[in-house]
């Protein structure tokens, strides 16, 4: 049984050393991911509480399900000229990543494209309801494509009250 790996150039490393180096490089990424997840969950929780949705606020801490909160805040929408109910949008954002990951292949890529498109519409609608946001389209594109932008933006606006047509949304 071999307990070391012979690398190029004559360098020999044990499997423990390889896993230790792998851990050293992965630890900062995992730490940043956990911090971002915690900030986004806290921001969604606060946003739900501030907008009278105390019963749904706890969903912010459940992975994948918390994406449905964005759809819930966005409400019913029209995507490509077709009315899409809130529940369908929430299901696409919450369940499609799991489905695409399980099936894999070309289906995974189709799921990713659909998720990005639906996410854009949901984020644009949510950001449009925030009174302090000037251009919801720009923030919708950034949030749908770059997750870190979504986390930072929702955290900065966690205390906003959602307003639609001049009236507070509840």
mmCIF file with all atom_site columns, C-alpha atoms in Angstrom:
data_model
loop_
_atom_site.group_PDB
_atom_site.id
_atom_site.type_symbol
_atom_site.label_atom_id
_atom_site.label_alt_id
_atom_site.label_comp_id
_atom_site.label_asym_id
_atom_site.label_entity_id
_atom_site.label_seq_id
_atom_site.pdbx_PDB_ins_code
_atom_site.Cartn_x
_atom_site.Cartn_y
_atom_site.Cartn_z
_atom_site.occupancy
_atom_site.B_iso_or_equiv
_atom_site.pdbx_formal_charge
_atom_site.auth_seq_id
_atom_site.auth_comp_id
_atom_site.auth_asym_id
_atom_site.auth_atom_id
_atom_site.pdbx_PDB_model_num
ATOM 1   C CA . UNK A 1 1   ? 0.000   0.000  0.000   1.00 0.00 ? 1   UNK A CA 1
ATOM 2   C CA . UNK A 1 2   ? 1.364   3.366  -0.990  1.00 0.00 ? 2   UNK A CA 1
ATOM 3   C CA . UNK A 1 3   ? 1.239   6.097  1.675   1.00 0.00 ? 3   UNK A CA 1
ATOM 4   C CA . UNK A 1 4   ? 2.853   8.843  -0.387  1.00 0.00 ? 4   UNK A CA 1
ATOM 5   C CA . UNK A 1 5   ? 2.388   10.346 -3.802  1.00 0.00 ? 5   UNK A CA 1
ATOM 6   C CA . UNK A 1 6   ? 5.318   10.938 -6.139  1.00 0.00 ? 6   UNK A CA 1
ATOM 7   C CA . UNK A 1 7   ? 4.879   14.326 -7.840  1.00 0.00 ? 7   UNK A CA 1
ATOM 8   C CA . UNK A 1 8   ? 6.745   15.875 -10.782 1.00 0.00 ? 8   UNK A CA 1
ATOM 9   C CA . UNK A 1 9   ? 10.274  16.925 -10.058 1.00 0.00 ? 9   UNK A CA 1
ATOM 10  C CA . UNK A 1 10  ? 10.842  14.161 -7.523  1.00 0.00 ? 10  UNK A CA 1
ATOM 11  C CA . UNK A 1 11  ? 8.702   15.798 -4.806  1.00 0.00 ? 11  UNK A CA 1
ATOM 12  C CA . UNK A 1 12  ? 7.009   13.304 -2.528  1.00 0.00 ? 12  UNK A CA 1
ATOM 13  C CA . UNK A 1 13  ? 3.981   14.199 -0.412  1.00 0.00 ? 13  UNK A CA 1
ATOM 14  C CA . UNK A 1 14  ? 1.928   12.034 1.884   1.00 0.00 ? 14  UNK A CA 1
ATOM 15  C CA . UNK A 1 15  ? -1.831  11.946 1.439   1.00 0.00 ? 15  UNK A CA 1
ATOM 16  C CA . UNK A 1 16  ? -2.179  13.762 4.752   1.00 0.00 ? 16  UNK A CA 1
ATOM 17  C CA . UNK A 1 17  ? -0.032  16.628 3.438   1.00 0.00 ? 17  UNK A CA 1
ATOM 18  C CA . UNK A 1 18  ? -2.068  16.804 0.238   1.00 0.00 ? 18  UNK A CA 1
ATOM 19  C CA . UNK A 1 19  ? -5.355  17.006 2.170   1.00 0.00 ? 19  UNK A CA 1
ATOM 20  C CA . UNK A 1 20  ? -3.834  19.550 4.563   1.00 0.00 ? 20  UNK A CA 1
ATOM 21  C CA . UNK A 1 21  ? -2.819  21.824 1.668   1.00 0.00 ? 21  UNK A CA 1
ATOM 22  C CA . UNK A 1 22  ? -6.212  21.336 0.077   1.00 0.00 ? 22  UNK A CA 1
ATOM 23  C CA . UNK A 1 23  ? -7.836  22.383 3.357   1.00 0.00 ? 23  UNK A CA 1
ATOM 24  C CA . UNK A 1 24  ? -5.596  25.444 3.621   1.00 0.00 ? 24  UNK A CA 1
ATOM 25  C CA . UNK A 1 25  ? -6.714  26.620 0.185   1.00 0.00 ? 25  UNK A CA 1
ATOM 26  C CA . UNK A 1 26  ? -10.407 25.711 0.586   1.00 0.00 ? 26  UNK A CA 1
ATOM 27  C CA . UNK A 1 27  ? -10.905 27.058 4.115   1.00 0.00 ? 27  UNK A CA 1
ATOM 28  C CA . UNK A 1 28  ? -10.981 30.770 3.139   1.00 0.00 ? 28  UNK A CA 1
ATOM 29  C CA . UNK A 1 29  ? -13.525 30.101 0.366   1.00 0.00 ? 29  UNK A CA 1
ATOM 30  C CA . UNK A 1 30  ? -15.765 28.080 2.669   1.00 0.00 ? 30  UNK A CA 1
ATOM 31  C CA . UNK A 1 31  ? -15.491 30.774 5.341   1.00 0.00 ? 31  UNK A CA 1
ATOM 32  C CA . UNK A 1 32  ? -16.449 33.549 2.893   1.00 0.00 ? 32  UNK A CA 1
ATOM 33  C CA . UNK A 1 33  ? -19.375 31.427 1.623   1.00 0.00 ? 33  UNK A CA 1
ATOM 34  C CA . UNK A 1 34  ? -20.661 30.868 5.171   1.00 0.00 ? 34  UNK A CA 1
ATOM 35  C CA . UNK A 1 35  ? -20.371 34.570 6.003   1.00 0.00 ? 35  UNK A CA 1
ATOM 36  C CA . UNK A 1 36  ? -22.234 35.546 2.823   1.00 0.00 ? 36  UNK A CA 1
ATOM 37  C CA . UNK A 1 37  ? -24.935 32.965 3.488   1.00 0.00 ? 37  UNK A CA 1
ATOM 38  C CA . UNK A 1 38  ? -25.374 34.234 7.051   1.00 0.00 ? 38  UNK A CA 1
ATOM 39  C CA . UNK A 1 39  ? -25.543 37.875 5.952   1.00 0.00 ? 39  UNK A CA 1
ATOM 40  C CA . UNK A 1 40  ? -28.104 37.138 3.238   1.00 0.00 ? 40  UNK A CA 1
ATOM 41  C CA . UNK A 1 41  ? -30.245 35.004 5.562   1.00 0.00 ? 41  UNK A CA 1
ATOM 42  C CA . UNK A 1 42  ? -30.193 37.684 8.253   1.00 0.00 ? 42  UNK A CA 1
ATOM 43  C CA . UNK A 1 43  ? -31.032 40.391 5.701   1.00 0.00 ? 43  UNK A CA 1
ATOM 44  C CA . UNK A 1 44  ? -33.961 38.409 4.258   1.00 0.00 ? 44  UNK A CA 1
ATOM 45  C CA . UNK A 1 45  ? -35.186 37.647 7.782   1.00 0.00 ? 45  UNK A CA 1
ATOM 46  C CA . UNK A 1 46  ? -35.067 41.334 8.708   1.00 0.00 ? 46  UNK A CA 1
ATOM 47  C CA . UNK A 1 47  ? -36.716 42.377 5.438   1.00 0.00 ? 47  UNK A CA 1
ATOM 48  C CA . UNK A 1 48  ? -39.555 39.889 5.998   1.00 0.00 ? 48  UNK A CA 1
ATOM 49  C CA . UNK A 1 49  ? -40.029 41.029 9.612   1.00 0.00 ? 49  UNK A CA 1
ATOM 50  C CA . UNK A 1 50  ? -40.052 44.716 8.632   1.00 0.00 ? 50  UNK A CA 1
ATOM 51  C CA . UNK A 1 51  ? -42.682 44.082 5.952   1.00 0.00 ? 51  UNK A CA 1
ATOM 52  C CA . UNK A 1 52  ? -45.161 42.247 8.158   1.00 0.00 ? 52  UNK A CA 1
ATOM 53  C CA . UNK A 1 53  ? -44.238 38.679 7.145   1.00 0.00 ? 53  UNK A CA 1
ATOM 54  C CA . UNK A 1 54  ? -43.201 37.341 10.564  1.00 0.00 ? 54  UNK A CA 1
ATOM 55  C CA . UNK A 1 55  ? -44.573 33.868 9.775   1.00 0.00 ? 55  UNK A CA 1
ATOM 56  C CA . UNK A 1 56  ? -42.395 33.540 6.643   1.00 0.00 ? 56  UNK A CA 1
ATOM 57  C CA . UNK A 1 57  ? -39.284 35.231 8.029   1.00 0.00 ? 57  UNK A CA 1
ATOM 58  C CA . UNK A 1 58  ? -37.765 32.025 9.419   1.00 0.00 ? 58  UNK A CA 1
ATOM 59  C CA . UNK A 1 59  ? -37.627 30.590 5.867   1.00 0.00 ? 59  UNK A CA 1
ATOM 60  C CA . UNK A 1 60  ? -34.703 32.940 5.236   1.00 0.00 ? 60  UNK A CA 1
ATOM 61  C CA . UNK A 1 61  ? -32.380 30.528 7.054   1.00 0.00 ? 61  UNK A CA 1
ATOM 62  C CA . UNK A 1 62  ? -33.288 27.420 5.026   1.00 0.00 ? 62  UNK A CA 1
ATOM 63  C CA . UNK A 1 63  ? -31.019 26.879 1.988   1.00 0.00 ? 63  UNK A CA 1
ATOM 64  C CA . UNK A 1 64  ? -32.751 26.990 -1.434  1.00 0.00 ? 64  UNK A CA 1
ATOM 65  C CA . UNK A 1 65  ? -36.090 27.781 0.226   1.00 0.00 ? 65  UNK A CA 1
ATOM 66  C CA . UNK A 1 66  ? -34.850 31.280 1.037   1.00 0.00 ? 66  UNK A CA 1
ATOM 67  C CA . UNK A 1 67  ? -34.743 32.006 -2.708  1.00 0.00 ? 67  UNK A CA 1
ATOM 68  C CA . UNK A 1 68  ? -38.507 31.613 -2.665  1.00 0.00 ? 68  UNK A CA 1
ATOM 69  C CA . UNK A 1 69  ? -38.719 34.628 -0.352  1.00 0.00 ? 69  UNK A CA 1
ATOM 70  C CA . UNK A 1 70  ? -37.424 36.793 -3.179  1.00 0.00 ? 70  UNK A CA 1
ATOM 71  C CA . UNK A 1 71  ? -40.227 35.452 -5.371  1.00 0.00 ? 71  UNK A CA 1
ATOM 72  C CA . UNK A 1 72  ? -42.742 36.020 -2.584  1.00 0.00 ? 72  UNK A CA 1
ATOM 73  C CA . UNK A 1 73  ? -41.614 39.634 -2.172  1.00 0.00 ? 73  UNK A CA 1
ATOM 74  C CA . UNK A 1 74  ? -41.720 40.111 -5.956  1.00 0.00 ? 74  UNK A CA 1
ATOM 75  C CA . UNK A 1 75  ? -45.290 38.799 -6.236  1.00 0.00 ? 75  UNK A CA 1
ATOM 76  C CA . UNK A 1 76  ? -47.047 37.768 -9.462  1.00 0.00 ? 76  UNK A CA 1
ATOM 77  C CA . UNK A 1 77  ? -45.141 38.906 -12.529 1.00 0.00 ? 77  UNK A CA 1
ATOM 78  C CA . UNK A 1 78  ? -45.236 38.942 -16.300 1.00 0.00 ? 78  UNK A CA 1
ATOM 79  C CA . UNK A 1 79  ? -42.217 37.233 -17.881 1.00 0.00 ? 79  UNK A CA 1
ATOM 80  C CA . UNK A 1 80  ? -41.907 37.350 -21.674 1.00 0.00 ? 80  UNK A CA 1
ATOM 81  C CA . UNK A 1 81  ? -45.558 38.366 -21.919 1.00 0.00 ? 81  UNK A CA 1
ATOM 82  C CA . UNK A 1 82  ? -46.779 35.420 -19.841 1.00 0.00 ? 82  UNK A CA 1
ATOM 83  C CA . UNK A 1 83  ? -48.219 35.874 -16.342 1.00 0.00 ? 83  UNK A CA 1
ATOM 84  C CA . UNK A 1 84  ? -46.248 33.834 -13.810 1.00 0.00 ? 84  UNK A CA 1
ATOM 85  C CA . UNK A 1 85  ? -47.755 33.263 -10.350 1.00 0.00 ? 85  UNK A CA 1
ATOM 86  C CA . UNK A 1 86  ? -45.629 33.713 -7.254  1.00 0.00 ? 86  UNK A CA 1
ATOM 87  C CA . UNK A 1 87  ? -45.667 30.028 -6.366  1.00 0.00 ? 87  UNK A CA 1
ATOM 88  C CA . UNK A 1 88  ? -44.283 29.003 -9.775  1.00 0.00 ? 88  UNK A CA 1
ATOM 89  C CA . UNK A 1 89  ? -41.528 31.575 -9.565  1.00 0.00 ? 89  UNK A CA 1
ATOM 90  C CA . UNK A 1 90  ? -40.651 30.457 -6.019  1.00 0.00 ? 90  UNK A CA 1
ATOM 91  C CA . UNK A 1 91  ? -40.565 26.807 -7.090  1.00 0.00 ? 91  UNK A CA 1
ATOM 92  C CA . UNK A 1 92  ? -38.260 27.597 -9.993  1.00 0.00 ? 92  UNK A CA 1
ATOM 93  C CA . UNK A 1 93  ? -35.854 29.509 -7.759  1.00 0.00 ? 93  UNK A CA 1
ATOM 94  C CA . UNK A 1 94  ? -35.956 26.979 -4.923  1.00 0.00 ? 94  UNK A CA 1
ATOM 95  C CA . UNK A 1 95  ? -36.246 23.561 -6.531  1.00 0.00 ? 95  UNK A CA 1
ATOM 96  C CA . UNK A 1 96  ? -34.695 23.896 -9.980  1.00 0.00 ? 96  UNK A CA 1
ATOM 97  C CA . UNK A 1 97  ? -31.094 24.144 -8.669  1.00 0.00 ? 97  UNK A CA 1
ATOM 98  C CA . UNK A 1 98  ? -31.556 20.835 -6.850  1.00 0.00 ? 98  UNK A CA 1
ATOM 99  C CA . UNK A 1 99  ? -33.203 19.177 -9.848  1.00 0.00 ? 99  UNK A CA 1
ATOM 100 C CA . UNK A 1 100 ? -30.527 20.397 -12.259 1.00 0.00 ? 100 UNK A CA 1
ATOM 101 C CA . UNK A 1 101 ? -27.758 19.252 -9.955  1.00 0.00 ? 101 UNK A CA 1
ATOM 102 C CA . UNK A 1 102 ? -29.264 15.768 -9.590  1.00 0.00 ? 102 UNK A CA 1
ATOM 103 C CA . UNK A 1 103 ? -29.906 15.173 -13.280 1.00 0.00 ? 103 UNK A CA 1
ATOM 104 C CA . UNK A 1 104 ? -26.760 16.821 -14.639 1.00 0.00 ? 104 UNK A CA 1
ATOM 105 C CA . UNK A 1 105 ? -25.685 17.065 -18.252 1.00 0.00 ? 105 UNK A CA 1
ATOM 106 C CA . UNK A 1 106 ? -27.450 19.431 -20.633 1.00 0.00 ? 106 UNK A CA 1
ATOM 107 C CA . UNK A 1 107 ? -30.466 19.601 -18.288 1.00 0.00 ? 107 UNK A CA 1
ATOM 108 C CA . UNK A 1 108 ? -28.250 21.228 -15.675 1.00 0.00 ? 108 UNK A CA 1
ATOM 109 C CA . UNK A 1 109 ? -27.240 23.978 -18.103 1.00 0.00 ? 109 UNK A CA 1
ATOM 110 C CA . UNK A 1 110 ? -30.847 24.572 -19.147 1.00 0.00 ? 110 UNK A CA 1
ATOM 111 C CA . UNK A 1 111 ? -31.815 24.820 -15.475 1.00 0.00 ? 111 UNK A CA 1
ATOM 112 C CA . UNK A 1 112 ? -29.042 27.365 -14.865 1.00 0.00 ? 112 UNK A CA 1
ATOM 113 C CA . UNK A 1 113 ? -30.260 29.562 -17.736 1.00 0.00 ? 113 UNK A CA 1
ATOM 114 C CA . UNK A 1 114 ? -33.875 29.386 -16.536 1.00 0.00 ? 114 UNK A CA 1
ATOM 115 C CA . UNK A 1 115 ? -32.833 30.161 -12.941 1.00 0.00 ? 115 UNK A CA 1
ATOM 116 C CA . UNK A 1 116 ? -30.812 33.208 -14.020 1.00 0.00 ? 116 UNK A CA 1
ATOM 117 C CA . UNK A 1 117 ? -33.717 34.569 -16.098 1.00 0.00 ? 117 UNK A CA 1
ATOM 118 C CA . UNK A 1 118 ? -36.325 34.037 -13.367 1.00 0.00 ? 118 UNK A CA 1
ATOM 119 C CA . UNK A 1 119 ? -33.916 35.393 -10.752 1.00 0.00 ? 119 UNK A CA 1
ATOM 120 C CA . UNK A 1 120 ? -33.438 38.552 -12.800 1.00 0.00 ? 120 UNK A CA 1
ATOM 121 C CA . UNK A 1 121 ? -37.193 39.180 -12.946 1.00 0.00 ? 121 UNK A CA 1
ATOM 122 C CA . UNK A 1 122 ? -37.623 38.471 -9.231  1.00 0.00 ? 122 UNK A CA 1
ATOM 123 C CA . UNK A 1 123 ? -34.687 40.591 -8.091  1.00 0.00 ? 123 UNK A CA 1
ATOM 124 C CA . UNK A 1 124 ? -35.725 43.420 -10.407 1.00 0.00 ? 124 UNK A CA 1
ATOM 125 C CA . UNK A 1 125 ? -39.255 43.359 -8.961  1.00 0.00 ? 125 UNK A CA 1
ATOM 126 C CA . UNK A 1 126 ? -38.036 43.258 -5.346  1.00 0.00 ? 126 UNK A CA 1
ATOM 127 C CA . UNK A 1 127 ? -35.489 46.032 -5.864  1.00 0.00 ? 127 UNK A CA 1
ATOM 128 C CA . UNK A 1 128 ? -38.139 48.073 -7.696  1.00 0.00 ? 128 UNK A CA 1
ATOM 129 C CA . UNK A 1 129 ? -40.301 47.927 -4.561  1.00 0.00 ? 129 UNK A CA 1
ATOM 130 C CA . UNK A 1 130 ? -37.490 49.306 -2.411  1.00 0.00 ? 130 UNK A CA 1
ATOM 131 C CA . UNK A 1 131 ? -37.974 53.052 -2.141  1.00 0.00 ? 131 UNK A CA 1
ATOM 132 C CA . UNK A 1 132 ? -34.266 53.869 -2.054  1.00 0.00 ? 132 UNK A CA 1
ATOM 133 C CA . UNK A 1 133 ? -33.340 52.045 -5.289  1.00 0.00 ? 133 UNK A CA 1
ATOM 134 C CA . UNK A 1 134 ? -33.080 54.178 -8.402  1.00 0.00 ? 134 UNK A CA 1
ATOM 135 C CA . UNK A 1 135 ? -32.453 51.573 -11.139 1.00 0.00 ? 135 UNK A CA 1
ATOM 136 C CA . UNK A 1 136 ? -33.842 48.135 -10.341 1.00 0.00 ? 136 UNK A CA 1
ATOM 137 C CA . UNK A 1 137 ? -32.836 46.696 -13.747 1.00 0.00 ? 137 UNK A CA 1
ATOM 138 C CA . UNK A 1 138 ? -29.127 47.183 -13.106 1.00 0.00 ? 138 UNK A CA 1
ATOM 139 C CA . UNK A 1 139 ? -29.367 45.672 -9.635  1.00 0.00 ? 139 UNK A CA 1
ATOM 140 C CA . UNK A 1 140 ? -31.483 42.805 -11.002 1.00 0.00 ? 140 UNK A CA 1
ATOM 141 C CA . UNK A 1 141 ? -28.841 41.911 -13.589 1.00 0.00 ? 141 UNK A CA 1
ATOM 142 C CA . UNK A 1 142 ? -25.980 42.156 -11.093 1.00 0.00 ? 142 UNK A CA 1
ATOM 143 C CA . UNK A 1 143 ? -27.831 40.105 -8.465  1.00 0.00 ? 143 UNK A CA 1
ATOM 144 C CA . UNK A 1 144 ? -28.835 37.385 -10.948 1.00 0.00 ? 144 UNK A CA 1
ATOM 145 C CA . UNK A 1 145 ? -25.330 36.963 -12.340 1.00 0.00 ? 145 UNK A CA 1
ATOM 146 C CA . UNK A 1 146 ? -23.031 37.797 -9.408  1.00 0.00 ? 146 UNK A CA 1
ATOM 147 C CA . UNK A 1 147 ? -24.209 36.316 -6.115  1.00 0.00 ? 147 UNK A CA 1
ATOM 148 C CA . UNK A 1 148 ? -21.939 38.489 -3.989  1.00 0.00 ? 148 UNK A CA 1
ATOM 149 C CA . UNK A 1 149 ? -23.682 41.600 -5.355  1.00 0.00 ? 149 UNK A CA 1
ATOM 150 C CA . UNK A 1 150 ? -27.038 40.154 -4.301  1.00 0.00 ? 150 UNK A CA 1
ATOM 151 C CA . UNK A 1 151 ? -25.790 39.468 -0.776  1.00 0.00 ? 151 UNK A CA 1
ATOM 152 C CA . UNK A 1 152 ? -24.283 42.931 -0.343  1.00 0.00 ? 152 UNK A CA 1
ATOM 153 C CA . UNK A 1 153 ? -27.267 44.726 -1.836  1.00 0.00 ? 153 UNK A CA 1
ATOM 154 C CA . UNK A 1 154 ? -29.939 42.891 0.162   1.00 0.00 ? 154 UNK A CA 1
ATOM 155 C CA . UNK A 1 155 ? -27.908 43.331 3.351   1.00 0.00 ? 155 UNK A CA 1
ATOM 156 C CA . UNK A 1 156 ? -27.577 47.069 2.791   1.00 0.00 ? 156 UNK A CA 1
ATOM 157 C CA . UNK A 1 157 ? -31.342 47.350 2.165   1.00 0.00 ? 157 UNK A CA 1
ATOM 158 C CA . UNK A 1 158 ? -32.532 44.941 4.861   1.00 0.00 ? 158 UNK A CA 1
ATOM 159 C CA . UNK A 1 159 ? -34.413 47.702 6.720   1.00 0.00 ? 159 UNK A CA 1
ATOM 160 C CA . UNK A 1 160 ? -36.326 48.959 3.663   1.00 0.00 ? 160 UNK A CA 1
ATOM 161 C CA . UNK A 1 161 ? -40.096 48.879 3.511   1.00 0.00 ? 161 UNK A CA 1
ATOM 162 C CA . UNK A 1 162 ? -41.374 47.462 0.215   1.00 0.00 ? 162 UNK A CA 1
ATOM 163 C CA . UNK A 1 163 ? -43.545 49.998 -1.636  1.00 0.00 ? 163 UNK A CA 1
ATOM 164 C CA . UNK A 1 164 ? -45.615 49.333 -4.762  1.00 0.00 ? 164 UNK A CA 1
ATOM 165 C CA . UNK A 1 165 ? -47.413 52.151 -6.581  1.00 0.00 ? 165 UNK A CA 1
ATOM 166 C CA . UNK A 1 166 ? -46.892 54.453 -3.612  1.00 0.00 ? 166 UNK A CA 1
ATOM 167 C CA . UNK A 1 167 ? -48.470 52.021 -1.128  1.00 0.00 ? 167 UNK A CA 1
ATOM 168 C CA . UNK A 1 168 ? -46.700 49.837 1.430   1.00 0.00 ? 168 UNK A CA 1
ATOM 169 C CA . UNK A 1 169 ? -46.777 46.176 0.418   1.00 0.00 ? 169 UNK A CA 1
ATOM 170 C CA . UNK A 1 170 ? -47.962 43.721 3.085   1.00 0.00 ? 170 UNK A CA 1
#
